[in-house]
Amino acid sequence: MTPSTHLLAYLPSPTTAQIKLGPFPIRFYALAIIAGIVVAVWLGERRWRARGGEPNIITDISIWAVPFGLVGGRLYHVVTDYELYFTSGRDWVRMFYIWDGGLGIWGAIALGAVGAWIGARRRGVKLPPIADSIAPGIIFAQALGRWGNWFNNELYGDPTSKPWGLTIHCTDADRNATPCSGIPGTTTVAGHFQPTFLYESIWDLLIGFLVIWADRRFKLGHGRVFALYVLGYTLGRGWIEHLRSDYAHVVLGLRINDWASILVGLTALLYLVISARRHPGRETAEELYWPHFQPYQPGAAAAAAKTEGKGEGDDGVPVEDDAAANDGEQRGEEPERDDARRAEAAPGAAARGGESGGS
């Protein structure tokens, strides 16, 4: 195998992480995150409605959950990798450059859950069935978001000579390929490394489909779909983290994200066991809502359309009926006398009706 043929066997990477529309840069990392959010909301909406929930609930809750999740993800990254922003020679302002990469999934999940809880409470729905509805969409969003790391030439593993090794370029501050030695005309290829971003993206897709299958097969509910997603993801993140070569804090021989995966994964497993014992089966459509909120009824909108224009008075009687009664009172007719006259006239009317029918 010639060197040029061998080079073609490696996985390529983009030489730029952005395109420009006039003076405005469009970062591919941001587009990957946005695409993931769209998929998560779309799939979550479909799953929520399939459970009997009211349309547009997931969309409304995402208005709270997405900003909280982005802030939480960035905070987790900055806190766990503070030396990238607050040590000598570093520019702390870059902590706000989300488009450069750096969103910690555990921070995004934790603070995103707070935002989802706020949105859910405002709409009168319970958080566990919301979490079950959006769980597959979240991990599919993670699978898409990892491709932002591919555009940024980041999150790779150790050097490798395998055919699926990832070509990594030296890049400047704008994530454009630049000569590695700083001298024009030299190579921009830093080397070929384990494509850990690709491993995690594939793993996320597999877990997403597994969660959907398990939910259909076992009718999971009460937050167990979300817990299964977390458990499956942590199992993959554990071994993928060992392949990564980017800097990370190490505690007792393990990277901090390994410890996070272990603790979160065990918590998810414990929740699965306890929840299955306490709440077997799945919630009904009425159980999706808090008791003090009116449960969503799919046929209510059609029934309301039939009675459009017929309001109700303070006593619950249709307005048109109230108007007719008031009209009679204005003519000096009392409802009780009207009823008596109808009762007196009824025998004669019945007799006339019998004569007519007999002829």
Coordinates of C-alpha atoms in Angstrom, one line a residue:
M1 CA 0.0 0.0 0.0
T2 CA 1.5 3.3 -1.1
P3 CA 1.5 6.2 1.4
S4 CA -1.1 8.1 -0.7
T5 CA -3.4 5.1 -0.8
H6 CA -2.9 4.6 3.0
L7 CA -3.9 8.2 3.6
L8 CA -7.1 7.8 1.7
A9 CA -8.1 5.0 4.1
Y10 CA -8.4 7.4 7.0
L11 CA -11.6 9.2 7.8
P12 CA -11.5 12.8 6.7
S13 CA -12.2 15.9 8.8
P14 CA -13.4 19.3 7.6
T15 CA -10.7 22.0 7.2
T16 CA -13.1 24.7 8.4
A17 CA -15.8 24.8 11.1
Q18 CA -17.8 27.6 9.7
I19 CA -19.2 29.4 6.7
K20 CA -19.7 33.1 6.3
L21 CA -22.8 35.0 5.2
G22 CA -21.2 38.3 4.6
P23 CA -19.5 39.3 7.9
F24 CA -21.5 36.8 9.9
P25 CA -20.0 33.4 10.6
I26 CA -22.3 30.3 10.8
R27 CA -20.7 27.7 13.0
F28 CA -21.4 24.1 12.1
Y29 CA -21.2 23.1 15.8
A30 CA -24.1 25.4 16.5
L31 CA -26.1 24.0 13.5
A32 CA -25.5 20.4 14.8
I33 CA -26.9 21.5 18.3
I34 CA -29.9 23.2 16.7
A35 CA -30.6 20.1 14.5
G36 CA -30.5 17.9 17.6
I37 CA -32.9 20.2 19.5
V38 CA -35.4 20.1 16.6
V39 CA -35.3 16.3 16.4
A40 CA -35.7 16.0 20.2
V41 CA -38.8 18.3 20.3
W42 CA -40.4 16.7 17.2
L43 CA -40.0 13.2 18.4
G44 CA -41.0 14.1 22.0
E45 CA -44.1 15.8 20.7
R46 CA -45.1 12.7 18.7
R47 CA -44.5 10.4 21.7
W48 CA -46.4 12.7 24.1
R49 CA -49.4 12.8 21.9
A50 CA -49.3 9.0 21.5
R51 CA -49.6 8.7 25.3
G52 CA -52.8 10.8 25.2
G53 CA -51.2 14.1 26.0
E54 CA -52.3 17.5 24.7
P55 CA -50.6 18.8 21.5
N56 CA -47.8 21.4 21.7
I57 CA -47.0 20.6 25.4
I58 CA -43.5 19.5 24.6
T59 CA -42.9 22.5 22.4
D60 CA -44.0 24.8 25.2
I61 CA -41.9 23.1 27.8
S62 CA -38.8 23.2 25.5
I63 CA -38.9 27.0 25.7
W64 CA -37.9 26.6 29.3
A65 CA -35.8 23.4 29.1
V66 CA -33.5 24.3 26.1
P67 CA -32.1 27.6 27.5
F68 CA -31.6 26.0 30.9
G69 CA -29.9 23.0 29.4
L70 CA -27.5 25.1 27.3
V71 CA -26.5 27.1 30.3
G72 CA -26.2 24.0 32.5
G73 CA -24.1 22.2 29.9
R74 CA -21.7 25.2 29.6
L75 CA -21.4 25.6 33.3
Y76 CA -20.5 22.0 33.8
H77 CA -17.8 22.3 31.1
V78 CA -16.4 25.5 32.5
V79 CA -16.3 24.2 36.1
T80 CA -14.7 20.9 35.3
D81 CA -12.2 22.4 32.9
Y82 CA -11.7 25.8 34.6
E83 CA -8.0 25.8 33.7
L84 CA -8.9 26.4 30.0
Y85 CA -10.3 29.8 31.0
F86 CA -9.0 31.0 34.3
T87 CA -5.3 30.1 34.4
S88 CA -2.4 32.3 33.3
G89 CA -2.4 33.2 29.6
R90 CA -6.0 32.2 29.1
D91 CA -8.8 34.5 28.1
W92 CA -11.8 34.0 30.5
V93 CA -14.1 35.7 28.0
R94 CA -13.9 32.6 25.9
M95 CA -16.0 30.7 28.4
F96 CA -19.0 32.3 26.6
Y97 CA -17.9 31.0 23.2
I98 CA -20.3 28.0 23.1
W99 CA -19.8 27.7 19.3
D100 CA -16.2 26.6 20.0
G101 CA -17.5 23.4 21.7
G102 CA -17.7 22.4 25.3
L103 CA -21.2 21.4 26.6
G104 CA -21.2 18.9 29.4
I105 CA -24.1 16.5 29.1
W106 CA -24.6 16.1 32.8
G107 CA -24.9 19.8 33.4
A108 CA -27.3 20.1 30.4
I109 CA -29.5 17.3 31.8
A110 CA -29.5 18.6 35.4
L111 CA -30.3 22.2 34.6
G112 CA -32.5 21.3 31.6
A113 CA -34.6 19.2 34.0
V114 CA -35.1 22.3 36.1
G115 CA -36.3 24.2 33.1
A116 CA -38.6 21.3 32.1
W117 CA -40.0 21.1 35.6
I118 CA -40.9 24.8 35.5
G119 CA -42.5 24.5 32.1
A120 CA -44.4 21.3 33.1
R121 CA -45.8 22.9 36.3
R122 CA -47.0 25.9 34.3
R123 CA -48.9 23.5 32.0
G124 CA -50.2 21.2 34.7
V125 CA -48.4 18.1 33.6
K126 CA -46.2 15.7 35.5
L127 CA -42.5 15.6 34.9
P128 CA -41.9 11.8 34.7
P129 CA -44.1 11.2 31.7
I130 CA -42.6 14.3 30.0
A131 CA -39.1 12.8 30.6
D132 CA -40.3 9.5 29.2
S133 CA -41.6 11.2 26.1
I134 CA -38.4 13.1 25.3
A135 CA -35.8 10.6 26.3
P136 CA -35.2 9.0 22.9
G137 CA -35.2 12.4 21.3
I138 CA -32.5 13.6 23.7
I139 CA -30.1 10.8 22.9
F140 CA -30.7 11.3 19.2
A141 CA -29.9 14.9 19.7
Q142 CA -26.7 13.9 21.4
A143 CA -25.8 11.7 18.4
L144 CA -26.3 14.7 16.1
G145 CA -24.5 17.1 18.3
R146 CA -21.3 15.0 18.3
W147 CA -20.9 15.8 14.6
G148 CA -20.2 19.4 15.7
N149 CA -17.0 18.0 17.3
W150 CA -16.1 16.5 13.9
F151 CA -16.4 20.0 12.3
N152 CA -14.3 21.4 15.2
N153 CA -11.6 18.7 14.8
E154 CA -11.9 17.9 18.5
L155 CA -12.8 15.1 21.0
Y156 CA -10.7 12.4 19.4
G157 CA -8.7 9.6 21.1
D158 CA -5.2 8.3 21.0
P159 CA -3.2 8.0 17.7
T160 CA -4.1 5.0 15.6
S161 CA -3.1 3.5 12.3
K162 CA -6.5 1.8 11.8
P163 CA -8.3 2.5 8.5
W164 CA -11.1 4.3 10.4
G165 CA -8.6 6.6 12.1
L166 CA -9.7 10.2 12.1
T167 CA -7.7 12.9 10.3
I168 CA -7.2 15.8 12.6
H169 CA -6.0 19.2 11.4
C170 CA -4.2 21.9 13.2
T171 CA -6.6 24.8 13.5
D172 CA -6.5 28.5 14.3
A173 CA -8.8 30.4 16.7
D174 CA -11.6 30.3 14.1
R175 CA -11.3 26.5 13.7
N176 CA -9.8 26.9 10.2
A177 CA -7.0 24.5 9.1
T178 CA -3.6 26.1 9.5
P179 CA 0.0 24.9 9.1
C180 CA 1.0 23.0 12.2
S181 CA 4.4 24.5 12.4
G182 CA 3.2 28.0 11.8
I183 CA 5.2 28.1 8.5
P184 CA 3.2 28.4 5.3
G185 CA 3.4 25.5 3.0
T186 CA 3.8 22.8 5.6
T187 CA 1.2 20.2 6.4
T188 CA -2.0 21.0 8.3
V189 CA -2.5 17.4 9.4
A190 CA -1.7 16.9 13.0
G191 CA -2.2 13.1 12.8
H192 CA -4.7 10.3 12.8
F193 CA -6.6 9.4 15.9
Q194 CA -9.4 7.3 17.3
P195 CA -12.7 8.9 16.2
T196 CA -14.3 8.9 19.7
F197 CA -17.0 11.4 18.5
L198 CA -18.1 8.8 16.0
Y199 CA -18.1 5.9 18.5
E200 CA -20.3 7.9 20.8
S201 CA -22.6 9.1 18.0
I202 CA -23.2 5.4 16.9
W203 CA -23.7 4.3 20.5
D204 CA -26.2 7.0 21.1
L205 CA -28.2 5.9 18.0
L206 CA -28.2 2.3 19.2
I207 CA -29.4 3.3 22.7
G208 CA -32.1 5.5 21.3
F209 CA -33.6 2.7 19.2
L210 CA -33.2 0.3 22.2
V211 CA -35.2 2.7 24.4
I212 CA -38.0 3.0 21.9
W213 CA -38.2 -0.8 21.5
A214 CA -38.2 -1.4 25.3
D215 CA -40.9 1.2 25.8
R216 CA -43.1 -0.4 23.2
R217 CA -42.4 -3.9 24.4
F218 CA -42.8 -3.4 28.2
K219 CA -45.0 -0.4 28.3
L220 CA -42.6 1.6 30.5
G221 CA -43.8 4.6 32.4
H222 CA -43.3 6.8 35.5
G223 CA -39.9 8.0 34.4
R224 CA -38.4 4.5 33.6
V225 CA -37.9 5.3 29.9
F226 CA -35.7 8.2 30.9
A227 CA -33.9 6.1 33.4
L228 CA -33.2 3.4 30.8
Y229 CA -31.8 6.1 28.5
V230 CA -29.5 7.4 31.2
L231 CA -28.3 3.9 32.1
G232 CA -27.6 2.9 28.5
Y233 CA -25.8 6.1 27.8
T234 CA -23.5 5.9 30.8
L235 CA -22.5 2.4 29.9
G236 CA -21.2 3.6 26.6
R237 CA -19.8 6.9 27.9
G238 CA -17.7 4.9 30.4
W239 CA -15.6 3.0 27.8
I240 CA -15.5 5.8 25.2
E241 CA -14.1 8.2 27.9
H242 CA -11.1 5.9 28.2
L243 CA -10.3 6.3 24.6
R244 CA -10.3 10.1 24.6
S245 CA -7.0 12.0 24.7
D246 CA -8.2 15.5 25.5
Y247 CA -7.3 16.9 28.9
A248 CA -9.5 16.0 31.8
H249 CA -9.2 16.0 35.6
V250 CA -8.3 12.5 37.0
V251 CA -9.6 11.4 40.4
L252 CA -8.4 8.0 41.8
G253 CA -7.2 6.9 38.4
L254 CA -10.5 7.8 36.5
R255 CA -11.5 10.8 34.5
I256 CA -14.1 12.9 36.2
N257 CA -16.6 12.1 33.5
D258 CA -16.1 8.4 34.3
W259 CA -17.0 9.0 37.9
A260 CA -20.0 11.0 36.8
S261 CA -21.1 8.1 34.5
I262 CA -20.7 5.6 37.3
L263 CA -22.7 7.6 39.9
V264 CA -25.5 8.7 37.5
G265 CA -25.7 5.2 36.0
L266 CA -26.1 3.5 39.4
T267 CA -28.7 6.1 40.3
A268 CA -30.7 5.3 37.1
L269 CA -30.5 1.6 37.8
L270 CA -31.7 2.0 41.3
Y271 CA -34.6 4.2 40.1
L272 CA -35.6 1.5 37.6
V273 CA -35.8 -1.1 40.2
I274 CA -37.7 1.0 42.8
S275 CA -40.1 2.5 40.2
A276 CA -41.0 -0.9 38.7
R277 CA -42.1 -2.1 42.2
R278 CA -44.0 1.0 43.2
H279 CA -45.6 1.9 39.9
P280 CA -46.0 -1.1 37.6
G281 CA -47.3 -0.3 34.2
R282 CA -47.7 3.0 32.4
E283 CA -49.7 6.1 33.2
T284 CA -53.1 6.6 31.8
A285 CA -53.9 9.8 29.8
E286 CA -55.6 11.3 32.9
E287 CA -52.5 10.5 35.1
L288 CA -50.3 12.7 32.9
Y289 CA -51.8 15.7 34.5
W290 CA -51.9 17.0 38.1
P291 CA -55.3 16.5 39.8
H292 CA -56.1 20.2 40.0
F293 CA -55.7 20.6 36.3
Q294 CA -58.5 19.6 33.8
P295 CA -57.2 16.5 31.9
Y296 CA -56.9 16.9 28.2
Q297 CA -59.7 15.3 26.2
P298 CA -59.1 14.9 22.5
G299 CA -62.8 15.2 21.6
A300 CA -63.3 18.4 23.6
A301 CA -62.3 20.7 20.8
A302 CA -64.9 19.2 18.4
A303 CA -67.6 19.4 21.0
A304 CA -66.8 23.0 21.7
A305 CA -67.0 23.8 18.0
K306 CA -70.5 22.5 17.7
T307 CA -71.7 24.9 20.5
E308 CA -69.8 27.9 19.2
G309 CA -71.7 31.1 19.7
K310 CA -73.8 29.6 22.6
G311 CA -72.2 31.0 25.7
E312 CA -73.3 30.3 29.2
G313 CA -74.8 32.5 31.9
D314 CA -73.7 32.6 35.5
D315 CA -76.0 29.7 36.4
G316 CA -74.6 27.5 33.5
V317 CA -77.7 27.9 31.4
P318 CA -77.0 28.7 27.7
V319 CA -77.3 32.4 27.0
E320 CA -79.9 31.9 24.3
D321 CA -82.2 30.1 26.8
D322 CA -81.7 32.9 29.3
A323 CA -82.7 35.5 26.6
A324 CA -85.9 33.6 25.8
A325 CA -86.8 33.4 29.5
N326 CA -86.2 37.1 30.0
D327 CA -88.3 37.8 26.9
G328 CA -91.2 36.0 28.4
E329 CA -90.9 37.8 31.7
Q330 CA -91.0 41.1 29.8
R331 CA -94.3 40.1 28.3
G332 CA -95.7 39.5 31.8
E333 CA -95.6 35.7 31.4
E334 CA -94.5 33.7 34.3
P335 CA -92.7 30.3 33.7
E336 CA -95.0 28.6 36.2
R337 CA -98.2 29.8 34.5
D338 CA -96.9 28.8 31.1
D339 CA -96.2 25.3 32.4
A340 CA -99.8 25.1 33.9
R341 CA -101.4 26.2 30.6
R342 CA -99.4 23.6 28.7
A343 CA -100.5 20.9 31.1
E344 CA -104.2 21.9 30.7
A345 CA -104.0 21.9 26.9
A346 CA -102.2 18.6 26.7
P347 CA -105.3 16.2 27.1
G348 CA -107.2 18.0 24.3
A349 CA -104.2 18.0 22.0
A350 CA -103.7 14.3 22.6
A351 CA -107.4 13.6 21.8
R352 CA -107.2 15.6 18.6
G353 CA -104.1 13.8 17.7
G354 CA -105.8 10.4 18.2
E355 CA -108.8 11.3 16.0
S356 CA -106.5 12.4 13.2
G357 CA -104.4 9.3 13.4
G358 CA -107.5 7.0 13.3
S359 CA -108.9 8.5 10.1

